[in-house]
Every structure is written in structure tokens, then in C-alpha cells.
mmCIF file with all atom_site columns, C-alpha atoms in Angstrom:
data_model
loop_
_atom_site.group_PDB
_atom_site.id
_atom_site.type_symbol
_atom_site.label_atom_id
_atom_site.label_alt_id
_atom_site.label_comp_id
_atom_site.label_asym_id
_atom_site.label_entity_id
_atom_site.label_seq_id
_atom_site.pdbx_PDB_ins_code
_atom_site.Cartn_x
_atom_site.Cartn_y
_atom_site.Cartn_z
_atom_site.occupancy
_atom_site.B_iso_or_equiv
_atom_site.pdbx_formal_charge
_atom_site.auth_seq_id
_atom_site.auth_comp_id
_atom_site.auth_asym_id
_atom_site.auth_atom_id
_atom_site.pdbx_PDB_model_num
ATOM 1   C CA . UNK A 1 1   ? 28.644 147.109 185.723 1.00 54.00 ? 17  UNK A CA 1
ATOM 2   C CA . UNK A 1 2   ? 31.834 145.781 184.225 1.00 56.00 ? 18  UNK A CA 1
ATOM 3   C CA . UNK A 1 3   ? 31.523 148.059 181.279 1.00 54.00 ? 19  UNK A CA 1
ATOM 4   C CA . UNK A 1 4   ? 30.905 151.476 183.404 1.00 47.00 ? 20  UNK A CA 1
ATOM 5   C CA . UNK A 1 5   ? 33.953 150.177 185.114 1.00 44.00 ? 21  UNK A CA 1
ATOM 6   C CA . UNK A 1 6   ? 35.986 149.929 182.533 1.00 42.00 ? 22  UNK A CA 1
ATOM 7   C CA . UNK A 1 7   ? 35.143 153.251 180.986 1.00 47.00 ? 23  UNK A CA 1
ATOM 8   C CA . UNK A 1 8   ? 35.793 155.120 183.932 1.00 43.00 ? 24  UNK A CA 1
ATOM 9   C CA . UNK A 1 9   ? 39.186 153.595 183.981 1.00 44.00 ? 25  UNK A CA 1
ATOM 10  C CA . UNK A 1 10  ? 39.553 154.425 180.281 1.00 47.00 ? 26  UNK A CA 1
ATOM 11  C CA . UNK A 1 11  ? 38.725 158.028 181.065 1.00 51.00 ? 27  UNK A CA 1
ATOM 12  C CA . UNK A 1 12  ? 41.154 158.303 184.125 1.00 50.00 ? 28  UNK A CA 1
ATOM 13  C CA . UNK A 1 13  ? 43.956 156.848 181.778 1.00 47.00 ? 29  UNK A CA 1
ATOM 14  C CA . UNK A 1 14  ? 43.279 159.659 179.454 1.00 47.00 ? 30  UNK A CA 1
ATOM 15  C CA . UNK A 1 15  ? 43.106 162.162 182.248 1.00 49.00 ? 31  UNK A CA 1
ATOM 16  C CA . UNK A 1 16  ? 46.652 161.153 183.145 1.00 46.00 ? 32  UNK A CA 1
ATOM 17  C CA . UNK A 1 17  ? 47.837 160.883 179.582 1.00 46.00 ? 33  UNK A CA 1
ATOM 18  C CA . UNK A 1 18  ? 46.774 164.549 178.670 1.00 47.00 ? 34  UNK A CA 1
ATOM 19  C CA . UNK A 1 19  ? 48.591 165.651 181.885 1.00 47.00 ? 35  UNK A CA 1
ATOM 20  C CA . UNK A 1 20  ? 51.753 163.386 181.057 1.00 43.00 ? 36  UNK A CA 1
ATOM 21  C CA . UNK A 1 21  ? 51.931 164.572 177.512 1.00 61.00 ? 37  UNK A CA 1
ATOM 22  C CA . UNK A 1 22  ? 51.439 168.054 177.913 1.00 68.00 ? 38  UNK A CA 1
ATOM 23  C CA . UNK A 1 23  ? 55.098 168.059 179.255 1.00 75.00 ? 39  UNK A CA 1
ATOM 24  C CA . UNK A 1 24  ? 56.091 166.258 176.470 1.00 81.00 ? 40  UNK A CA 1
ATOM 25  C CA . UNK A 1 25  ? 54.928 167.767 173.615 1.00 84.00 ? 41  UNK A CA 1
ATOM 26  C CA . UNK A 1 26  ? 57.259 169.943 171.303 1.00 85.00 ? 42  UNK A CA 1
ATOM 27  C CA . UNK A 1 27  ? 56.739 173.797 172.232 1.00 88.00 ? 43  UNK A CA 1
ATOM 28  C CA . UNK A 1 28  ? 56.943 177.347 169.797 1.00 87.00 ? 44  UNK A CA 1
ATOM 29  C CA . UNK A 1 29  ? 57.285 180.816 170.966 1.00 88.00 ? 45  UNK A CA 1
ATOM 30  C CA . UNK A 1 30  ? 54.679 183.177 169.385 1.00 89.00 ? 46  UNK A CA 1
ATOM 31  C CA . UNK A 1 31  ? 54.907 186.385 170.430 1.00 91.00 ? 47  UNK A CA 1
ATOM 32  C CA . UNK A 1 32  ? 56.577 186.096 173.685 1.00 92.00 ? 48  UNK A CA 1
ATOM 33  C CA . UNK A 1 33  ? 54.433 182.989 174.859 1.00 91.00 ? 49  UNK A CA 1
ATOM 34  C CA . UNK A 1 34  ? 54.787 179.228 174.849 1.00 94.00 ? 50  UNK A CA 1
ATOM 35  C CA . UNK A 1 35  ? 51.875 177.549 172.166 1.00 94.00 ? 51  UNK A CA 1
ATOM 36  C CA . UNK A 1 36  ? 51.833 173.615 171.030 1.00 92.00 ? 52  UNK A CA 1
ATOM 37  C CA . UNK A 1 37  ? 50.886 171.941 168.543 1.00 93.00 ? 53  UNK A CA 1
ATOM 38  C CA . UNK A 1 38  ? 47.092 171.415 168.540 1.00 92.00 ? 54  UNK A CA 1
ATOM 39  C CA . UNK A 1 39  ? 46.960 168.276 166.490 1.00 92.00 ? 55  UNK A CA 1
ATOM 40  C CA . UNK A 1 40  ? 49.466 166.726 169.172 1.00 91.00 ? 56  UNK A CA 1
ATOM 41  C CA . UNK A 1 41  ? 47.801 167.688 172.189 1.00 91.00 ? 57  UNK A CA 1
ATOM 42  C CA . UNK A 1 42  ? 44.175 166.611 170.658 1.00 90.00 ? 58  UNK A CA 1
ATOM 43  C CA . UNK A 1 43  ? 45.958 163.162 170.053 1.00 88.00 ? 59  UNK A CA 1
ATOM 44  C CA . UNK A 1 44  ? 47.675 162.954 173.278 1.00 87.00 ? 60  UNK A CA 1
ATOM 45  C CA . UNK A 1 45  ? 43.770 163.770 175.501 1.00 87.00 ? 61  UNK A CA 1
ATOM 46  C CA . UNK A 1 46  ? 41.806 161.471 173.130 1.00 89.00 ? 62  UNK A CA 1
ATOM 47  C CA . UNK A 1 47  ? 40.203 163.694 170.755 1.00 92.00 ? 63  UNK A CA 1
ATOM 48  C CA . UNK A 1 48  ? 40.103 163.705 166.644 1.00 94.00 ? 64  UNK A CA 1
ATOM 49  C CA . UNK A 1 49  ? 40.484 167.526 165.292 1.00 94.00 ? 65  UNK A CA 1
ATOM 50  C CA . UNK A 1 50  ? 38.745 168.546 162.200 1.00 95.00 ? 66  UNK A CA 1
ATOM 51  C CA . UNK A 1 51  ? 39.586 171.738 160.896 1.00 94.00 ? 67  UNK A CA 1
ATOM 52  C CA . UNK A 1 52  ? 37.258 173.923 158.372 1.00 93.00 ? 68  UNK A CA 1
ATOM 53  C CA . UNK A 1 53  ? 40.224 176.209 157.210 1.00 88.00 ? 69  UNK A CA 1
ATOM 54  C CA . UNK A 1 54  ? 37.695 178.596 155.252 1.00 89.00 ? 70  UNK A CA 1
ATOM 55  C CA . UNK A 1 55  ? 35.579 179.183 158.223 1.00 91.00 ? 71  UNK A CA 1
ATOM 56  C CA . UNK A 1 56  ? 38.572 179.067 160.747 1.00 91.00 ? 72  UNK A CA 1
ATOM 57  C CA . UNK A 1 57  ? 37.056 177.076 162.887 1.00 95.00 ? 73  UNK A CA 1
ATOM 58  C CA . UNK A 1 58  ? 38.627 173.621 164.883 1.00 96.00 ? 74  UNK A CA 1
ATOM 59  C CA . UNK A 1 59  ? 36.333 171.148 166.271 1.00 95.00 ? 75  UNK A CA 1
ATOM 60  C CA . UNK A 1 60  ? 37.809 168.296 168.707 1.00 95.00 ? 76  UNK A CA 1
ATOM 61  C CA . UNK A 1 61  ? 35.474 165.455 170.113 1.00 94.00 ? 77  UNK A CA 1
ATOM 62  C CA . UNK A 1 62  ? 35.687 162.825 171.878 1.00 92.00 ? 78  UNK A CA 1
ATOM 63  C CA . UNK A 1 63  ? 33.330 160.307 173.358 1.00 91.00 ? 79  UNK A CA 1
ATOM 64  C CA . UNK A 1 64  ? 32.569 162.434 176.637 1.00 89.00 ? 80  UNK A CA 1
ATOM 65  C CA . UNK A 1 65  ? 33.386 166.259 174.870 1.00 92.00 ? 81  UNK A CA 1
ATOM 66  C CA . UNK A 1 66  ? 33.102 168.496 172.135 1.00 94.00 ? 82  UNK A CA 1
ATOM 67  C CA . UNK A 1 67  ? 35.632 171.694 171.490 1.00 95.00 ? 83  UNK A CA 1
ATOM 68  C CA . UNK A 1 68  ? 35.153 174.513 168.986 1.00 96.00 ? 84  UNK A CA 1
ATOM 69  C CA . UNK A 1 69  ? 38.151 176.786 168.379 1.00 95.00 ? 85  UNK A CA 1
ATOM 70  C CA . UNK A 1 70  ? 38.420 179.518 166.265 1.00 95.00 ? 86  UNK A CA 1
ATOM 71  C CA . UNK A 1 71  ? 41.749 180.488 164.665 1.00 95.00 ? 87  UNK A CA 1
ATOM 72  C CA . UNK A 1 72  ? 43.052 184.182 165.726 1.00 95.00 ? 88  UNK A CA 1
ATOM 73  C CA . UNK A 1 73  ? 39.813 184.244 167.878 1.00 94.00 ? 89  UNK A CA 1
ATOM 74  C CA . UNK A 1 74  ? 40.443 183.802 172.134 1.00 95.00 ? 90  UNK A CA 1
ATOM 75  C CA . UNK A 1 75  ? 36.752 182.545 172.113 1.00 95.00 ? 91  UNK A CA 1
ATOM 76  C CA . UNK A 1 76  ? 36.202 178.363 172.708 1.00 95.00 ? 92  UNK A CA 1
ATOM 77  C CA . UNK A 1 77  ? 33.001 176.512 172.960 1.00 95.00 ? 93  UNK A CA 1
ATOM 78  C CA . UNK A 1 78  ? 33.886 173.912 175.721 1.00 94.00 ? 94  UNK A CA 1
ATOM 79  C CA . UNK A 1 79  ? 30.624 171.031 175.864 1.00 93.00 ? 95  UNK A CA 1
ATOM 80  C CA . UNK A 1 80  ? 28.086 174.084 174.606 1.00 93.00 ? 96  UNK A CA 1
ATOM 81  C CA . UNK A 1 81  ? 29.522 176.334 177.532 1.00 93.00 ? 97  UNK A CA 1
ATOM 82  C CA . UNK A 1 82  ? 31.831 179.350 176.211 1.00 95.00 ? 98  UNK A CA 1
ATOM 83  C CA . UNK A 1 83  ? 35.157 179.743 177.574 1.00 94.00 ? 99  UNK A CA 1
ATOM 84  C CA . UNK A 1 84  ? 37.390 182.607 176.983 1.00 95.00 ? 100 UNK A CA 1
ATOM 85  C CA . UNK A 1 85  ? 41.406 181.577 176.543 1.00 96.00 ? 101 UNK A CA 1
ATOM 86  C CA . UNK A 1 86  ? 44.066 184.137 177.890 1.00 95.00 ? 102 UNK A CA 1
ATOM 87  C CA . UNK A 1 87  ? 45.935 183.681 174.403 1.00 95.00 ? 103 UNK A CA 1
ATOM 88  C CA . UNK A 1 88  ? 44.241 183.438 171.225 1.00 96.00 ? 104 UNK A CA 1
ATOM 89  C CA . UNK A 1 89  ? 44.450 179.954 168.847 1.00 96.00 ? 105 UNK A CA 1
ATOM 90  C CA . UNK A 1 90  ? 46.898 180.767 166.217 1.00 96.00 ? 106 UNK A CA 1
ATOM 91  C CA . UNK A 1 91  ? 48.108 179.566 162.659 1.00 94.00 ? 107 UNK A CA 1
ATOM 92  C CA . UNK A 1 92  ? 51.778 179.283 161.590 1.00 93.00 ? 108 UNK A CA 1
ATOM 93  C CA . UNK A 1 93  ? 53.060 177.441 158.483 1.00 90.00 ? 109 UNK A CA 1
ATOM 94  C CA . UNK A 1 94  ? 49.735 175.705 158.444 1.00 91.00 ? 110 UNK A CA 1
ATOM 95  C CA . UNK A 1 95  ? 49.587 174.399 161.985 1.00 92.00 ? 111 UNK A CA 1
ATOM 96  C CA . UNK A 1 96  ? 47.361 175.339 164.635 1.00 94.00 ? 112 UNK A CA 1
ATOM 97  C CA . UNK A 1 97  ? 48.885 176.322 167.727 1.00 94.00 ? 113 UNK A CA 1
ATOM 98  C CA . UNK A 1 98  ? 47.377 176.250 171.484 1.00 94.00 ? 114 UNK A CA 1
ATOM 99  C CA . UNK A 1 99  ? 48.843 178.506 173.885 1.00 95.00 ? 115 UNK A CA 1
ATOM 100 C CA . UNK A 1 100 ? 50.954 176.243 176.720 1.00 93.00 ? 116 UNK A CA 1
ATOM 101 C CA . UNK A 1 101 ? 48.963 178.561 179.368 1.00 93.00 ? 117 UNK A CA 1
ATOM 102 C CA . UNK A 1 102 ? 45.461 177.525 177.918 1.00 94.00 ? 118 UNK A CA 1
ATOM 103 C CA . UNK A 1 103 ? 46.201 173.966 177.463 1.00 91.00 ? 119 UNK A CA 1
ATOM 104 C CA . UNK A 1 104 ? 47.515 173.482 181.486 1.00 90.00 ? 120 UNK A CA 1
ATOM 105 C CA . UNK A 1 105 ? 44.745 175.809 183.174 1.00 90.00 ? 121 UNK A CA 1
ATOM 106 C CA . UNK A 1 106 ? 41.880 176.162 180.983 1.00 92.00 ? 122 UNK A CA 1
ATOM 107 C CA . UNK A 1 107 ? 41.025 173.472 178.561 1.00 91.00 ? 123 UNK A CA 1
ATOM 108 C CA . UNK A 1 108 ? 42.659 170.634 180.637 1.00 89.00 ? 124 UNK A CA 1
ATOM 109 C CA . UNK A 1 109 ? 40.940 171.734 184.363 1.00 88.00 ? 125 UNK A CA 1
ATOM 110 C CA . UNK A 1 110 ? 37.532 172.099 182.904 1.00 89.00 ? 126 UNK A CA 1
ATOM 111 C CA . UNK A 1 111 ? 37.902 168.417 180.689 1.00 88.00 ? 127 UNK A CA 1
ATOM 112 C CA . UNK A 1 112 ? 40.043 166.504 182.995 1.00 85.00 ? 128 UNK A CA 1
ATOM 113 C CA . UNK A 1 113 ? 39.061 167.961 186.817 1.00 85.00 ? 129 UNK A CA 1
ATOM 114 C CA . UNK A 1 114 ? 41.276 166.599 189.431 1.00 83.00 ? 130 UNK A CA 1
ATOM 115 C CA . UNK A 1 115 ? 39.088 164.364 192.004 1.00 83.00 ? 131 UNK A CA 1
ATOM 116 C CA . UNK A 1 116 ? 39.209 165.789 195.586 1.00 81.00 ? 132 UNK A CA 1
ATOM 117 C CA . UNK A 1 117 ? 38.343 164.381 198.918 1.00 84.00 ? 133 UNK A CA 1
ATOM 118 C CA . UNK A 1 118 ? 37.879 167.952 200.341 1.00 84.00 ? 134 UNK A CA 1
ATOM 119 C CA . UNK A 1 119 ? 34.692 168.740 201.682 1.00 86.00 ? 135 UNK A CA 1
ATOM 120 C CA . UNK A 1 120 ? 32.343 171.447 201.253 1.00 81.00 ? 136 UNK A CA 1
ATOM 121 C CA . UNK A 1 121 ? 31.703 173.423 204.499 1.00 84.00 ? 137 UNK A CA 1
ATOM 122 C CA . UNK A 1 122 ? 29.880 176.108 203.710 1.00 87.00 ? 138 UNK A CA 1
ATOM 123 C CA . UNK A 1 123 ? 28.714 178.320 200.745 1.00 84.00 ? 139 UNK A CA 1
ATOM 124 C CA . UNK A 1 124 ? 28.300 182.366 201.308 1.00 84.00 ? 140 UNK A CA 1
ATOM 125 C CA . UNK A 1 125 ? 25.928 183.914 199.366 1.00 82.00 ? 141 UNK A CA 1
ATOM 126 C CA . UNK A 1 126 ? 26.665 187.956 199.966 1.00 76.00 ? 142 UNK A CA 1
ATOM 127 C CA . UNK A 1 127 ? 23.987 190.084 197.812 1.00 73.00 ? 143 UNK A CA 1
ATOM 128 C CA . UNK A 1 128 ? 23.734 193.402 197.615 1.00 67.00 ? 144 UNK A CA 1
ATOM 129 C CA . UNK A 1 129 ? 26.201 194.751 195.624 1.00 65.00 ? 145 UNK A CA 1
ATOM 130 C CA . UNK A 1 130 ? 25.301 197.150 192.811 1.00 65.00 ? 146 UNK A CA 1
ATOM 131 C CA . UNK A 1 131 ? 22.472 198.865 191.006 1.00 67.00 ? 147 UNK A CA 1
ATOM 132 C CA . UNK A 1 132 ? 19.454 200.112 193.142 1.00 69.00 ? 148 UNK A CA 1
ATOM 133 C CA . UNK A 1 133 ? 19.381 196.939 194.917 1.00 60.00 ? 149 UNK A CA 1
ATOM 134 C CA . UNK A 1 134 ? 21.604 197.847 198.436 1.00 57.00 ? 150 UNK A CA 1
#
């Protein structure tokens, strides 16, 4: 009991520290839009980053996740599940760069999800809509 304990702590201190050093991290304009360091912001949420620089891919894991990136691709593998990012993963001078945008409201929502204490109402199903199915 003490152990699950303590790892959910753990995980709620890296929650907080991704969120914390997202602010902090050093920032370059590409093309008209904010990107970070990937490296930093891997190290900052917990994960190690290998990269396969012939393949262009990035993997990131961690204990509870698994990324895979592809450089000049907007495609990510998030925990199996593909996510599409609203800037592509780029390479400059040998670094490779998330964009600011992805990092705050893609990749950190879906790994680190807020806890709420709303509660669920009501879900509306509303079929119909399409094909030859009115």
C-alpha cells in the first residue's frame, strides 16, 4: 500500500514538474511558431529520448508511457494510440524541436490529465447523421 502510495505521489510530482518546466524551458522560432528543445522537455516530464537519426524516428519512455515521434512528420504514437500534432517535429543544427503549442495542449493533456471533481451528468448519443442511415 505504501509503495502504490508513493508512486502516485511520484507521478503527481512529475505532472507538476512537466507543467512548471514547460515555462521554463529555452524557446526557438521556426517558421513563425514557438518549438523547444525536445531533449529538455523529455528530461523535465521524466522520460529518456532515444533517437534513430537514419530512420527519423524519437522514442521517449517512461515507466507509465511510451512516445514515438517522427522528425518533419506531424504524426505521434502516444501509448499505441496515434495522435496528430498541429506543428510537425523538426530538426535544426542537430536538435529536435517540439512545437510550444504541442507540448502545452497535446502531448502534456493526454500524459499528465488534470484531476477533476466535476461530475458527469449526462452523455447524448445523437445518430443519424450521414450515409443512408437517416
Amino acid at each position: 500500500m505504501k509503495a502504490l502510495l508513493v508512486s502516485l505521489l511520484l507521478m503527481a510530482a512529475l505532472a507538476a514538474e512537466a507543467r512548471v518546466s514547460l515555462q521554463q524551458l529555452n524557446r526557438t522560432v521556426v517558421s513563425g511558431s514557438e518549438y523547444i528543445r525536445l531533449d529538455d522537455w523529455a528530461d523535465g516530464a521524466g522520460f529518456t529520448m532515444k533517437w534513430a537519426k537514419r530512420e527519423g524516428t524519437i522514442t521517449l519512455s517512461s515507466p507509465s508511457a511510451k512516445l514515438v515521434l517522427t522528425v518533419d512528420s506531424r504524426r505521434a504514437e502516444i501509448c499505441g494510440v496515434t495522435v496528430w500534432l498541429s506543428l510537425p517535429v523538426v530538426n535544426r543544427s542537430g536538435a529536435a524541436l517540439l512545437s510550444l503549442v504541442d507540448a502545452g495542449t497535446t502531448i502534456g493533456p493526454i500524459l499528465f490529465p488534470q484531476k477533476s471533481d466535476a461530475r458527469l451528468k449526462m452523455i447524448c448519443l445523437d445518430p443519424g447523421h450521414g450515409g443512408k442511415d437517416k
